[in-house]
């Protein structure tokens, strides 16, 4: 991948969200008031105390829990083999990459095989999709990925609906190449796709304009809720299009939290049978201690019934 995708995660992404909200001035204040009401009303089924998640009436559990390696990027940058080994010892079985940390795809595959791990998906960016699609697809096949996921769009790539329509064309072209190689393309959301732009939610534009066979969605529950939208609305509206999800929790103040320390009712979200969920990736963009965060989230989710 020729361009770092760090800007699509973490602080750069969060700053773009903030600048978008701050630019609206007085409207932003009204929006904050509205979101408080939404959190208490329309979002109440998915925002609950942590005790709700352990409801014994639910019977299923996540079989092979995964983690987005951006969560432990500080450790991956120092020692990839040791970091993967520690995650495997915690109990994680599926890894989602966002770059290979100066290792070749074949080296990554050997490390995964030695630890009994798999990597169903990898994050990428529009530059790689546009400039080196064949290289990206070849690397994905070497590692054993089944999904190539567009991590998000830069602020300048999503300023208007016309920008999104241009990306419909790019995504369709790249997704067709993925399909021909036996891979599936997916899109990872943030909050901005769920915020009205010229009277339209961009996420609806993407999901309606692109063939469902070509584009699936990796739903990031935190960001959907951060936008003031109930994820179940979309699980119902587009059934079967969500094979992947990011599992990050939301603290009372709206910041990210380790899973189990926040108030998102994951049992409620995971139990929606028509969603198509198959792969669950823990993520925390700002962990105090990344491996401790990974361990805490695993401990909570491994006991979760849904």
PDB file of C-alpha atoms in Angstrom:
ATOM      1  CA  UNK A   1       0.000   0.000   0.000  1.00  0.00           C
ATOM      2  CA  UNK A   2       1.644   3.162  -1.183  1.00  0.00           C
ATOM      3  CA  UNK A   3      -0.077   5.581   1.168  1.00  0.00           C
ATOM      4  CA  UNK A   4      -0.455   5.345   4.926  1.00  0.00           C
ATOM      5  CA  UNK A   5      -4.050   4.945   6.033  1.00  0.00           C
ATOM      6  CA  UNK A   6      -3.427   6.346   9.510  1.00  0.00           C
ATOM      7  CA  UNK A   7      -5.386   9.448   8.533  1.00  0.00           C
ATOM      8  CA  UNK A   8      -8.492   7.306   8.242  1.00  0.00           C
ATOM      9  CA  UNK A   9      -8.248   6.174  11.853  1.00  0.00           C
ATOM     10  CA  UNK A  10      -7.539   7.835  15.144  1.00  0.00           C
ATOM     11  CA  UNK A  11      -6.944  11.495  15.737  1.00  0.00           C
ATOM     12  CA  UNK A  12      -7.012  12.678  12.124  1.00  0.00           C
ATOM     13  CA  UNK A  13     -10.413  11.130  11.599  1.00  0.00           C
ATOM     14  CA  UNK A  14     -11.703  12.494  14.883  1.00  0.00           C
ATOM     15  CA  UNK A  15     -10.433  15.973  14.077  1.00  0.00           C
ATOM     16  CA  UNK A  16     -12.192  15.946  10.730  1.00  0.00           C
ATOM     17  CA  UNK A  17     -15.404  15.010  12.509  1.00  0.00           C
ATOM     18  CA  UNK A  18     -14.938  17.866  14.968  1.00  0.00           C
ATOM     19  CA  UNK A  19     -14.133  20.450  12.328  1.00  0.00           C
ATOM     20  CA  UNK A  20     -17.222  19.408  10.397  1.00  0.00           C
ATOM     21  CA  UNK A  21     -19.391  19.938  13.455  1.00  0.00           C
ATOM     22  CA  UNK A  22     -17.752  23.186  14.555  1.00  0.00           C
ATOM     23  CA  UNK A  23     -18.186  24.748  11.128  1.00  0.00           C
ATOM     24  CA  UNK A  24     -21.951  24.764  11.522  1.00  0.00           C
ATOM     25  CA  UNK A  25     -21.970  27.309  14.346  1.00  0.00           C
ATOM     26  CA  UNK A  26     -25.399  27.715  15.912  1.00  0.00           C
ATOM     27  CA  UNK A  27     -26.738  24.709  14.051  1.00  0.00           C
ATOM     28  CA  UNK A  28     -24.094  22.660  15.828  1.00  0.00           C
ATOM     29  CA  UNK A  29     -25.515  23.669  19.226  1.00  0.00           C
ATOM     30  CA  UNK A  30     -28.993  22.617  18.124  1.00  0.00           C
ATOM     31  CA  UNK A  31     -27.576  19.340  16.836  1.00  0.00           C
ATOM     32  CA  UNK A  32     -25.924  18.609  20.197  1.00  0.00           C
ATOM     33  CA  UNK A  33     -29.240  19.192  21.958  1.00  0.00           C
ATOM     34  CA  UNK A  34     -30.984  16.960  19.456  1.00  0.00           C
ATOM     35  CA  UNK A  35     -28.442  14.183  19.917  1.00  0.00           C
ATOM     36  CA  UNK A  36     -28.952  14.237  23.682  1.00  0.00           C
ATOM     37  CA  UNK A  37     -32.636  13.627  23.087  1.00  0.00           C
ATOM     38  CA  UNK A  38     -31.915  10.914  20.557  1.00  0.00           C
ATOM     39  CA  UNK A  39     -29.605   9.135  22.967  1.00  0.00           C
ATOM     40  CA  UNK A  40     -32.395   9.053  25.520  1.00  0.00           C
ATOM     41  CA  UNK A  41     -35.106   8.048  23.065  1.00  0.00           C
ATOM     42  CA  UNK A  42     -34.404   6.516  19.653  1.00  0.00           C
ATOM     43  CA  UNK A  43     -31.007   5.156  20.685  1.00  0.00           C
ATOM     44  CA  UNK A  44     -32.142   3.772  24.036  1.00  0.00           C
ATOM     45  CA  UNK A  45     -32.294   0.123  22.854  1.00  0.00           C
ATOM     46  CA  UNK A  46     -28.608   0.169  21.912  1.00  0.00           C
ATOM     47  CA  UNK A  47     -27.332   2.443  24.694  1.00  0.00           C
ATOM     48  CA  UNK A  48     -27.602   0.689  28.005  1.00  0.00           C
ATOM     49  CA  UNK A  49     -25.654  -0.250  31.097  1.00  0.00           C
ATOM     50  CA  UNK A  50     -23.000  -2.920  30.756  1.00  0.00           C
ATOM     51  CA  UNK A  51     -25.132  -5.374  32.738  1.00  0.00           C
ATOM     52  CA  UNK A  52     -27.577  -5.567  29.829  1.00  0.00           C
ATOM     53  CA  UNK A  53     -24.958  -7.367  27.738  1.00  0.00           C
ATOM     54  CA  UNK A  54     -24.826 -10.363  30.072  1.00  0.00           C
ATOM     55  CA  UNK A  55     -28.538 -11.119  29.743  1.00  0.00           C
ATOM     56  CA  UNK A  56     -28.837 -14.880  30.236  1.00  0.00           C
ATOM     57  CA  UNK A  57     -31.826 -15.124  27.883  1.00  0.00           C
ATOM     58  CA  UNK A  58     -29.397 -14.813  24.954  1.00  0.00           C
ATOM     59  CA  UNK A  59     -27.813 -18.112  23.855  1.00  0.00           C
ATOM     60  CA  UNK A  60     -25.143 -17.397  21.231  1.00  0.00           C
ATOM     61  CA  UNK A  61     -21.525 -16.327  21.601  1.00  0.00           C
ATOM     62  CA  UNK A  62     -18.887 -15.015  19.213  1.00  0.00           C
ATOM     63  CA  UNK A  63     -16.944 -18.052  18.029  1.00  0.00           C
ATOM     64  CA  UNK A  64     -13.788 -16.458  16.621  1.00  0.00           C
ATOM     65  CA  UNK A  65     -13.277 -12.983  17.992  1.00  0.00           C
ATOM     66  CA  UNK A  66     -11.016 -10.646  16.032  1.00  0.00           C
ATOM     67  CA  UNK A  67      -9.187  -7.376  16.535  1.00  0.00           C
ATOM     68  CA  UNK A  68      -8.374  -4.447  14.248  1.00  0.00           C
ATOM     69  CA  UNK A  69      -4.617  -4.175  14.658  1.00  0.00           C
ATOM     70  CA  UNK A  70      -4.782  -0.384  14.598  1.00  0.00           C
ATOM     71  CA  UNK A  71      -5.694  -0.803  18.278  1.00  0.00           C
ATOM     72  CA  UNK A  72      -2.194  -2.134  19.018  1.00  0.00           C
ATOM     73  CA  UNK A  73      -0.344  -0.176  16.339  1.00  0.00           C
ATOM     74  CA  UNK A  74       2.246   1.081  18.845  1.00  0.00           C
ATOM     75  CA  UNK A  75       3.277  -2.499  19.583  1.00  0.00           C
ATOM     76  CA  UNK A  76       3.014  -3.689  15.974  1.00  0.00           C
ATOM     77  CA  UNK A  77       5.433  -0.951  14.932  1.00  0.00           C
ATOM     78  CA  UNK A  78       8.000  -2.354  17.382  1.00  0.00           C
ATOM     79  CA  UNK A  79       7.537  -6.140  17.177  1.00  0.00           C
ATOM     80  CA  UNK A  80       4.962  -7.744  14.893  1.00  0.00           C
ATOM     81  CA  UNK A  81       5.613 -11.423  15.797  1.00  0.00           C
ATOM     82  CA  UNK A  82       5.522 -10.813  19.549  1.00  0.00           C
ATOM     83  CA  UNK A  83       2.392  -8.662  19.340  1.00  0.00           C
ATOM     84  CA  UNK A  84       0.515 -11.242  17.277  1.00  0.00           C
ATOM     85  CA  UNK A  85       1.655 -13.954  19.692  1.00  0.00           C
ATOM     86  CA  UNK A  86       0.321 -12.017  22.700  1.00  0.00           C
ATOM     87  CA  UNK A  87      -3.022 -11.455  20.985  1.00  0.00           C
ATOM     88  CA  UNK A  88      -3.254 -15.160  20.174  1.00  0.00           C
ATOM     89  CA  UNK A  89      -2.547 -16.032  23.817  1.00  0.00           C
ATOM     90  CA  UNK A  90      -5.356 -13.713  24.925  1.00  0.00           C
ATOM     91  CA  UNK A  91      -7.667 -15.719  22.680  1.00  0.00           C
ATOM     92  CA  UNK A  92      -8.060 -13.666  19.520  1.00  0.00           C
ATOM     93  CA  UNK A  93      -8.273 -15.772  16.359  1.00  0.00           C
ATOM     94  CA  UNK A  94      -8.938 -13.215  13.621  1.00  0.00           C
ATOM     95  CA  UNK A  95      -6.710 -10.267  12.759  1.00  0.00           C
ATOM     96  CA  UNK A  96      -7.711  -7.269  10.665  1.00  0.00           C
ATOM     97  CA  UNK A  97      -4.731  -5.445   9.204  1.00  0.00           C
ATOM     98  CA  UNK A  98      -4.257  -1.788   8.302  1.00  0.00           C
ATOM     99  CA  UNK A  99      -0.860  -2.111   6.674  1.00  0.00           C
ATOM    100  CA  UNK A 100       1.779  -4.781   7.280  1.00  0.00           C
ATOM    101  CA  UNK A 101       4.288  -2.862   9.417  1.00  0.00           C
ATOM    102  CA  UNK A 102       7.346  -3.310   7.167  1.00  0.00           C
ATOM    103  CA  UNK A 103       6.682  -7.008   6.580  1.00  0.00           C
ATOM    104  CA  UNK A 104       5.901  -8.592   3.240  1.00  0.00           C
ATOM    105  CA  UNK A 105       2.484 -10.203   2.740  1.00  0.00           C
ATOM    106  CA  UNK A 106       4.109 -13.643   2.590  1.00  0.00           C
ATOM    107  CA  UNK A 107       5.972 -12.998   5.853  1.00  0.00           C
ATOM    108  CA  UNK A 108       2.695 -11.987   7.496  1.00  0.00           C
ATOM    109  CA  UNK A 109       1.026 -15.164   6.218  1.00  0.00           C
ATOM    110  CA  UNK A 110       3.775 -17.336   7.734  1.00  0.00           C
ATOM    111  CA  UNK A 111       3.440 -15.578  11.098  1.00  0.00           C
ATOM    112  CA  UNK A 112      -0.318 -16.071  11.085  1.00  0.00           C
ATOM    113  CA  UNK A 113      -0.051 -19.735  10.122  1.00  0.00           C
ATOM    114  CA  UNK A 114       2.496 -20.416  12.870  1.00  0.00           C
ATOM    115  CA  UNK A 115       0.119 -18.948  15.468  1.00  0.00           C
ATOM    116  CA  UNK A 116      -3.055 -20.555  14.137  1.00  0.00           C
ATOM    117  CA  UNK A 117      -4.492 -17.159  13.206  1.00  0.00           C
ATOM    118  CA  UNK A 118      -6.332 -15.910  10.137  1.00  0.00           C
ATOM    119  CA  UNK A 119      -6.766 -12.420   8.709  1.00  0.00           C
ATOM    120  CA  UNK A 120     -10.147 -12.214   6.975  1.00  0.00           C
ATOM    121  CA  UNK A 121      -9.783  -8.547   6.054  1.00  0.00           C
ATOM    122  CA  UNK A 122      -7.448  -5.650   5.422  1.00  0.00           C
ATOM    123  CA  UNK A 123      -8.031  -1.896   5.335  1.00  0.00           C
ATOM    124  CA  UNK A 124      -6.910   0.196   2.402  1.00  0.00           C
ATOM    125  CA  UNK A 125      -7.317   3.680   0.928  1.00  0.00           C
ATOM    126  CA  UNK A 126      -8.512   5.243  -2.299  1.00  0.00           C
ATOM    127  CA  UNK A 127      -4.987   5.905  -3.558  1.00  0.00           C
ATOM    128  CA  UNK A 128      -4.087   2.207  -3.491  1.00  0.00           C
ATOM    129  CA  UNK A 129      -7.411   1.312  -5.085  1.00  0.00           C
ATOM    130  CA  UNK A 130      -6.810   3.791  -7.872  1.00  0.00           C
ATOM    131  CA  UNK A 131      -3.068   3.477  -8.484  1.00  0.00           C
ATOM    132  CA  UNK A 132      -2.143  -0.112  -7.609  1.00  0.00           C
ATOM    133  CA  UNK A 133      -5.263  -2.305  -7.494  1.00  0.00           C
ATOM    134  CA  UNK A 134      -3.508  -5.417  -8.810  1.00  0.00           C
ATOM    135  CA  UNK A 135      -0.746  -5.129  -6.205  1.00  0.00           C
ATOM    136  CA  UNK A 136      -3.318  -4.690  -3.439  1.00  0.00           C
ATOM    137  CA  UNK A 137      -5.303  -7.706  -4.587  1.00  0.00           C
ATOM    138  CA  UNK A 138      -2.187  -9.861  -4.952  1.00  0.00           C
ATOM    139  CA  UNK A 139      -1.035  -8.958  -1.430  1.00  0.00           C
ATOM    140  CA  UNK A 140      -4.481  -9.777  -0.049  1.00  0.00           C
ATOM    141  CA  UNK A 141      -4.429 -13.195  -1.671  1.00  0.00           C
ATOM    142  CA  UNK A 142      -0.922 -13.867  -0.315  1.00  0.00           C
ATOM    143  CA  UNK A 143      -1.999 -13.091   3.265  1.00  0.00           C
ATOM    144  CA  UNK A 144      -5.305 -14.932   2.928  1.00  0.00           C
ATOM    145  CA  UNK A 145      -7.698 -12.000   3.198  1.00  0.00           C
ATOM    146  CA  UNK A 146     -11.255 -12.509   1.976  1.00  0.00           C
ATOM    147  CA  UNK A 147     -12.282  -8.845   2.219  1.00  0.00           C
ATOM    148  CA  UNK A 148     -10.559  -5.638   1.148  1.00  0.00           C
ATOM    149  CA  UNK A 149     -12.075  -2.767   3.118  1.00  0.00           C
ATOM    150  CA  UNK A 150     -11.948   0.919   2.227  1.00  0.00           C
ATOM    151  CA  UNK A 151     -11.175   2.471   5.606  1.00  0.00           C
ATOM    152  CA  UNK A 152     -12.828   5.808   4.809  1.00  0.00           C
ATOM    153  CA  UNK A 153     -12.469   9.024   2.837  1.00  0.00           C
ATOM    154  CA  UNK A 154     -10.349  12.105   3.406  1.00  0.00           C
ATOM    155  CA  UNK A 155     -12.276  15.343   4.124  1.00  0.00           C
ATOM    156  CA  UNK A 156     -11.412  16.675   0.664  1.00  0.00           C
ATOM    157  CA  UNK A 157     -12.718  13.448  -0.897  1.00  0.00           C
ATOM    158  CA  UNK A 158     -16.200  13.847   0.584  1.00  0.00           C
ATOM    159  CA  UNK A 159     -17.021  17.558   0.458  1.00  0.00           C
ATOM    160  CA  UNK A 160     -20.036  17.137  -1.846  1.00  0.00           C
ATOM    161  CA  UNK A 161     -22.411  14.528  -3.209  1.00  0.00           C
ATOM    162  CA  UNK A 162     -20.549  14.754  -6.508  1.00  0.00           C
ATOM    163  CA  UNK A 163     -17.474  13.535  -4.641  1.00  0.00           C
ATOM    164  CA  UNK A 164     -19.400  10.515  -3.428  1.00  0.00           C
ATOM    165  CA  UNK A 165     -20.699   9.782  -6.926  1.00  0.00           C
ATOM    166  CA  UNK A 166     -17.118   9.817  -8.184  1.00  0.00           C
ATOM    167  CA  UNK A 167     -16.244   7.288  -5.510  1.00  0.00           C
ATOM    168  CA  UNK A 168     -19.163   5.122  -6.574  1.00  0.00           C
ATOM    169  CA  UNK A 169     -17.371   4.769  -9.908  1.00  0.00           C
ATOM    170  CA  UNK A 170     -13.997   4.061  -8.276  1.00  0.00           C
ATOM    171  CA  UNK A 171     -15.471   1.548  -5.852  1.00  0.00           C
ATOM    172  CA  UNK A 172     -17.422  -0.245  -8.565  1.00  0.00           C
ATOM    173  CA  UNK A 173     -14.356  -0.565 -10.769  1.00  0.00           C
ATOM    174  CA  UNK A 174     -12.146  -1.815  -7.935  1.00  0.00           C
ATOM    175  CA  UNK A 175     -14.821  -4.108  -6.497  1.00  0.00           C
ATOM    176  CA  UNK A 176     -15.230  -5.780  -9.885  1.00  0.00           C
ATOM    177  CA  UNK A 177     -11.501  -6.546  -9.865  1.00  0.00           C
ATOM    178  CA  UNK A 178     -11.850  -7.966  -6.351  1.00  0.00           C
ATOM    179  CA  UNK A 179     -14.760 -10.129  -7.400  1.00  0.00           C
ATOM    180  CA  UNK A 180     -12.841 -11.482 -10.387  1.00  0.00           C
ATOM    181  CA  UNK A 181     -10.037 -12.504  -7.999  1.00  0.00           C
ATOM    182  CA  UNK A 182     -12.431 -14.202  -5.569  1.00  0.00           C
ATOM    183  CA  UNK A 183     -12.361 -11.376  -3.019  1.00  0.00           C
ATOM    184  CA  UNK A 184     -15.119  -9.186  -1.591  1.00  0.00           C
ATOM    185  CA  UNK A 185     -14.939  -5.398  -1.313  1.00  0.00           C
ATOM    186  CA  UNK A 186     -16.368  -3.678   1.772  1.00  0.00           C
ATOM    187  CA  UNK A 187     -16.660  -0.101   3.038  1.00  0.00           C
ATOM    188  CA  UNK A 188     -15.936   0.931   6.633  1.00  0.00           C
ATOM    189  CA  UNK A 189     -18.041   3.805   7.935  1.00  0.00           C
ATOM    190  CA  UNK A 190     -17.348   6.705  10.239  1.00  0.00           C
ATOM    191  CA  UNK A 191     -19.933   9.225  11.449  1.00  0.00           C
ATOM    192  CA  UNK A 192     -19.759  11.535   8.437  1.00  0.00           C
ATOM    193  CA  UNK A 193     -21.507   9.100   6.075  1.00  0.00           C
ATOM    194  CA  UNK A 194     -24.559   9.237   8.352  1.00  0.00           C
ATOM    195  CA  UNK A 195     -24.712  13.044   8.505  1.00  0.00           C
ATOM    196  CA  UNK A 196     -26.884  14.793   5.927  1.00  0.00           C
ATOM    197  CA  UNK A 197     -25.029  16.238   2.958  1.00  0.00           C
ATOM    198  CA  UNK A 198     -27.120  18.250   0.512  1.00  0.00           C
ATOM    199  CA  UNK A 199     -30.211  16.562   1.928  1.00  0.00           C
ATOM    200  CA  UNK A 200     -28.859  13.025   1.573  1.00  0.00           C
ATOM    201  CA  UNK A 201     -27.081  10.642   3.907  1.00  0.00           C
ATOM    202  CA  UNK A 202     -23.985   9.603   1.956  1.00  0.00           C
ATOM    203  CA  UNK A 203     -24.182   6.077   3.352  1.00  0.00           C
ATOM    204  CA  UNK A 204     -27.546   5.619   1.630  1.00  0.00           C
ATOM    205  CA  UNK A 205     -26.089   6.875  -1.627  1.00  0.00           C
ATOM    206  CA  UNK A 206     -23.268   4.334  -1.440  1.00  0.00           C
ATOM    207  CA  UNK A 207     -25.507   1.439  -0.453  1.00  0.00           C
ATOM    208  CA  UNK A 208     -28.115   2.128  -3.122  1.00  0.00           C
ATOM    209  CA  UNK A 209     -25.845   3.146  -6.009  1.00  0.00           C
ATOM    210  CA  UNK A 210     -23.405   0.241  -5.688  1.00  0.00           C
ATOM    211  CA  UNK A 211     -24.398  -3.341  -6.477  1.00  0.00           C
ATOM    212  CA  UNK A 212     -24.801  -5.298  -3.205  1.00  0.00           C
ATOM    213  CA  UNK A 213     -22.793  -8.133  -4.739  1.00  0.00           C
ATOM    214  CA  UNK A 214     -19.891  -5.738  -5.242  1.00  0.00           C
ATOM    215  CA  UNK A 215     -19.938  -3.801  -1.949  1.00  0.00           C
ATOM    216  CA  UNK A 216     -20.661  -4.989   1.566  1.00  0.00           C
ATOM    217  CA  UNK A 217     -20.320  -2.828   4.690  1.00  0.00           C
ATOM    218  CA  UNK A 218     -18.068  -3.130   7.683  1.00  0.00           C
ATOM    219  CA  UNK A 219     -20.344  -1.411  10.163  1.00  0.00           C
ATOM    220  CA  UNK A 220     -18.614   0.510  12.932  1.00  0.00           C
ATOM    221  CA  UNK A 221     -21.305   0.664  15.590  1.00  0.00           C
ATOM    222  CA  UNK A 222     -19.570   3.397  17.587  1.00  0.00           C
ATOM    223  CA  UNK A 223     -19.475   5.825  14.675  1.00  0.00           C
ATOM    224  CA  UNK A 224     -23.074   5.182  13.655  1.00  0.00           C
ATOM    225  CA  UNK A 225     -24.239   5.951  17.181  1.00  0.00           C
ATOM    226  CA  UNK A 226     -21.877   8.940  17.369  1.00  0.00           C
ATOM    227  CA  UNK A 227     -23.757  10.359  14.371  1.00  0.00           C
ATOM    228  CA  UNK A 228     -27.020  10.074  16.325  1.00  0.00           C
ATOM    229  CA  UNK A 229     -28.345   7.140  14.294  1.00  0.00           C
ATOM    230  CA  UNK A 230     -29.634   3.798  15.562  1.00  0.00           C
ATOM    231  CA  UNK A 231     -27.574   1.045  13.842  1.00  0.00           C
ATOM    232  CA  UNK A 232     -30.587  -1.256  13.844  1.00  0.00           C
ATOM    233  CA  UNK A 233     -32.266   1.108  11.378  1.00  0.00           C
ATOM    234  CA  UNK A 234     -29.563   0.162   8.877  1.00  0.00           C
ATOM    235  CA  UNK A 235     -29.384  -3.520   9.798  1.00  0.00           C
ATOM    236  CA  UNK A 236     -33.086  -3.647   8.941  1.00  0.00           C
ATOM    237  CA  UNK A 237     -32.898  -1.408   5.879  1.00  0.00           C
ATOM    238  CA  UNK A 238     -30.040  -3.296   4.202  1.00  0.00           C
ATOM    239  CA  UNK A 239     -30.257  -6.902   5.474  1.00  0.00           C
ATOM    240  CA  UNK A 240     -27.350  -9.195   4.775  1.00  0.00           C
ATOM    241  CA  UNK A 241     -24.889  -6.454   3.817  1.00  0.00           C
ATOM    242  CA  UNK A 242     -22.901  -6.374   7.070  1.00  0.00           C
ATOM    243  CA  UNK A 243     -20.512  -9.355   7.226  1.00  0.00           C
ATOM    244  CA  UNK A 244     -17.942  -7.351   9.208  1.00  0.00           C
ATOM    245  CA  UNK A 245     -18.220  -5.061  12.219  1.00  0.00           C
ATOM    246  CA  UNK A 246     -16.017  -2.957  14.464  1.00  0.00           C
ATOM    247  CA  UNK A 247     -16.733  -3.372  18.150  1.00  0.00           C
ATOM    248  CA  UNK A 248     -15.734  -0.294  20.113  1.00  0.00           C
ATOM    249  CA  UNK A 249     -17.630   1.008  23.110  1.00  0.00           C
ATOM    250  CA  UNK A 250     -18.858   4.516  23.940  1.00  0.00           C
ATOM    251  CA  UNK A 251     -18.318   6.192  27.294  1.00  0.00           C
ATOM    252  CA  UNK A 252     -20.977   8.429  28.844  1.00  0.00           C
ATOM    253  CA  UNK A 253     -19.200  11.516  27.484  1.00  0.00           C
ATOM    254  CA  UNK A 254     -19.238  10.084  23.953  1.00  0.00           C
ATOM    255  CA  UNK A 255     -15.559   9.163  23.826  1.00  0.00           C
ATOM    256  CA  UNK A 256     -14.263   5.709  22.935  1.00  0.00           C
ATOM    257  CA  UNK A 257     -14.011   3.100  25.663  1.00  0.00           C
ATOM    258  CA  UNK A 258     -12.807  -0.461  26.049  1.00  0.00           C
ATOM    259  CA  UNK A 259     -15.624  -2.882  25.330  1.00  0.00           C
ATOM    260  CA  UNK A 260     -17.588  -3.419  28.527  1.00  0.00           C
ATOM    261  CA  UNK A 261     -16.591  -0.074  30.030  1.00  0.00           C
ATOM    262  CA  UNK A 262     -19.085   1.860  27.920  1.00  0.00           C
ATOM    263  CA  UNK A 263     -22.820   1.765  27.364  1.00  0.00           C
ATOM    264  CA  UNK A 264     -23.430   0.224  23.940  1.00  0.00           C
ATOM    265  CA  UNK A 265     -25.705  -2.799  24.161  1.00  0.00           C
ATOM    266  CA  UNK A 266     -23.808  -5.188  21.905  1.00  0.00           C
ATOM    267  CA  UNK A 267     -26.087  -8.120  22.724  1.00  0.00           C
ATOM    268  CA  UNK A 268     -28.951  -6.205  21.152  1.00  0.00           C
ATOM    269  CA  UNK A 269     -26.942  -5.344  18.048  1.00  0.00           C
ATOM    270  CA  UNK A 270     -25.382  -8.777  17.517  1.00  0.00           C
ATOM    271  CA  UNK A 271     -28.690 -10.588  17.956  1.00  0.00           C
ATOM    272  CA  UNK A 272     -30.227  -9.060  14.829  1.00  0.00           C
ATOM    273  CA  UNK A 273     -30.267 -12.212  12.689  1.00  0.00           C
ATOM    274  CA  UNK A 274     -30.698 -10.594   9.273  1.00  0.00           C
ATOM    275  CA  UNK A 275     -27.617  -8.376   9.537  1.00  0.00           C
ATOM    276  CA  UNK A 276     -25.261 -10.984   8.088  1.00  0.00           C
ATOM    277  CA  UNK A 277     -22.599 -10.444  10.777  1.00  0.00           C
ATOM    278  CA  UNK A 278     -19.770 -12.982  10.551  1.00  0.00           C
ATOM    279  CA  UNK A 279     -16.606 -11.221  11.713  1.00  0.00           C
ATOM    280  CA  UNK A 280     -16.301  -9.133  14.885  1.00  0.00           C
ATOM    281  CA  UNK A 281     -13.229  -6.914  15.302  1.00  0.00           C
ATOM    282  CA  UNK A 282     -12.466  -5.143  18.576  1.00  0.00           C
ATOM    283  CA  UNK A 283     -11.123  -1.636  18.089  1.00  0.00           C
ATOM    284  CA  UNK A 284     -10.128   1.281  20.290  1.00  0.00           C
ATOM    285  CA  UNK A 285      -8.455   4.207  18.534  1.00  0.00           C
ATOM    286  CA  UNK A 286      -7.107   5.759  21.757  1.00  0.00           C
ATOM    287  CA  UNK A 287      -6.337   3.045  24.325  1.00  0.00           C
ATOM    288  CA  UNK A 288      -4.440   4.066  27.446  1.00  0.00           C
ATOM    289  CA  UNK A 289      -2.510   0.796  27.197  1.00  0.00           C
ATOM    290  CA  UNK A 290      -3.158  -1.010  23.934  1.00  0.00           C
ATOM    291  CA  UNK A 291      -2.573  -4.625  25.019  1.00  0.00           C
ATOM    292  CA  UNK A 292      -4.490  -4.122  28.267  1.00  0.00           C
ATOM    293  CA  UNK A 293      -7.333  -2.653  26.223  1.00  0.00           C
ATOM    294  CA  UNK A 294      -7.290  -5.663  23.897  1.00  0.00           C
ATOM    295  CA  UNK A 295      -7.340  -8.022  26.863  1.00  0.00           C
ATOM    296  CA  UNK A 296     -10.190  -6.232  28.652  1.00  0.00           C
ATOM    297  CA  UNK A 297     -12.347  -6.129  25.536  1.00  0.00           C
ATOM    298  CA  UNK A 298     -11.716  -9.805  24.824  1.00  0.00           C
ATOM    299  CA  UNK A 299     -12.591 -10.768  28.392  1.00  0.00           C
ATOM    300  CA  UNK A 300     -15.931  -8.989  28.139  1.00  0.00           C
ATOM    301  CA  UNK A 301     -16.879 -10.199  24.672  1.00  0.00           C
ATOM    302  CA  UNK A 302     -15.858 -13.813  25.277  1.00  0.00           C
ATOM    303  CA  UNK A 303     -18.555 -13.963  27.977  1.00  0.00           C
ATOM    304  CA  UNK A 304     -21.146 -12.046  25.980  1.00  0.00           C
ATOM    305  CA  UNK A 305     -24.382 -13.820  25.088  1.00  0.00           C
ATOM    306  CA  UNK A 306     -26.594 -12.628  22.257  1.00  0.00           C
TER     307      UNK A 306
END
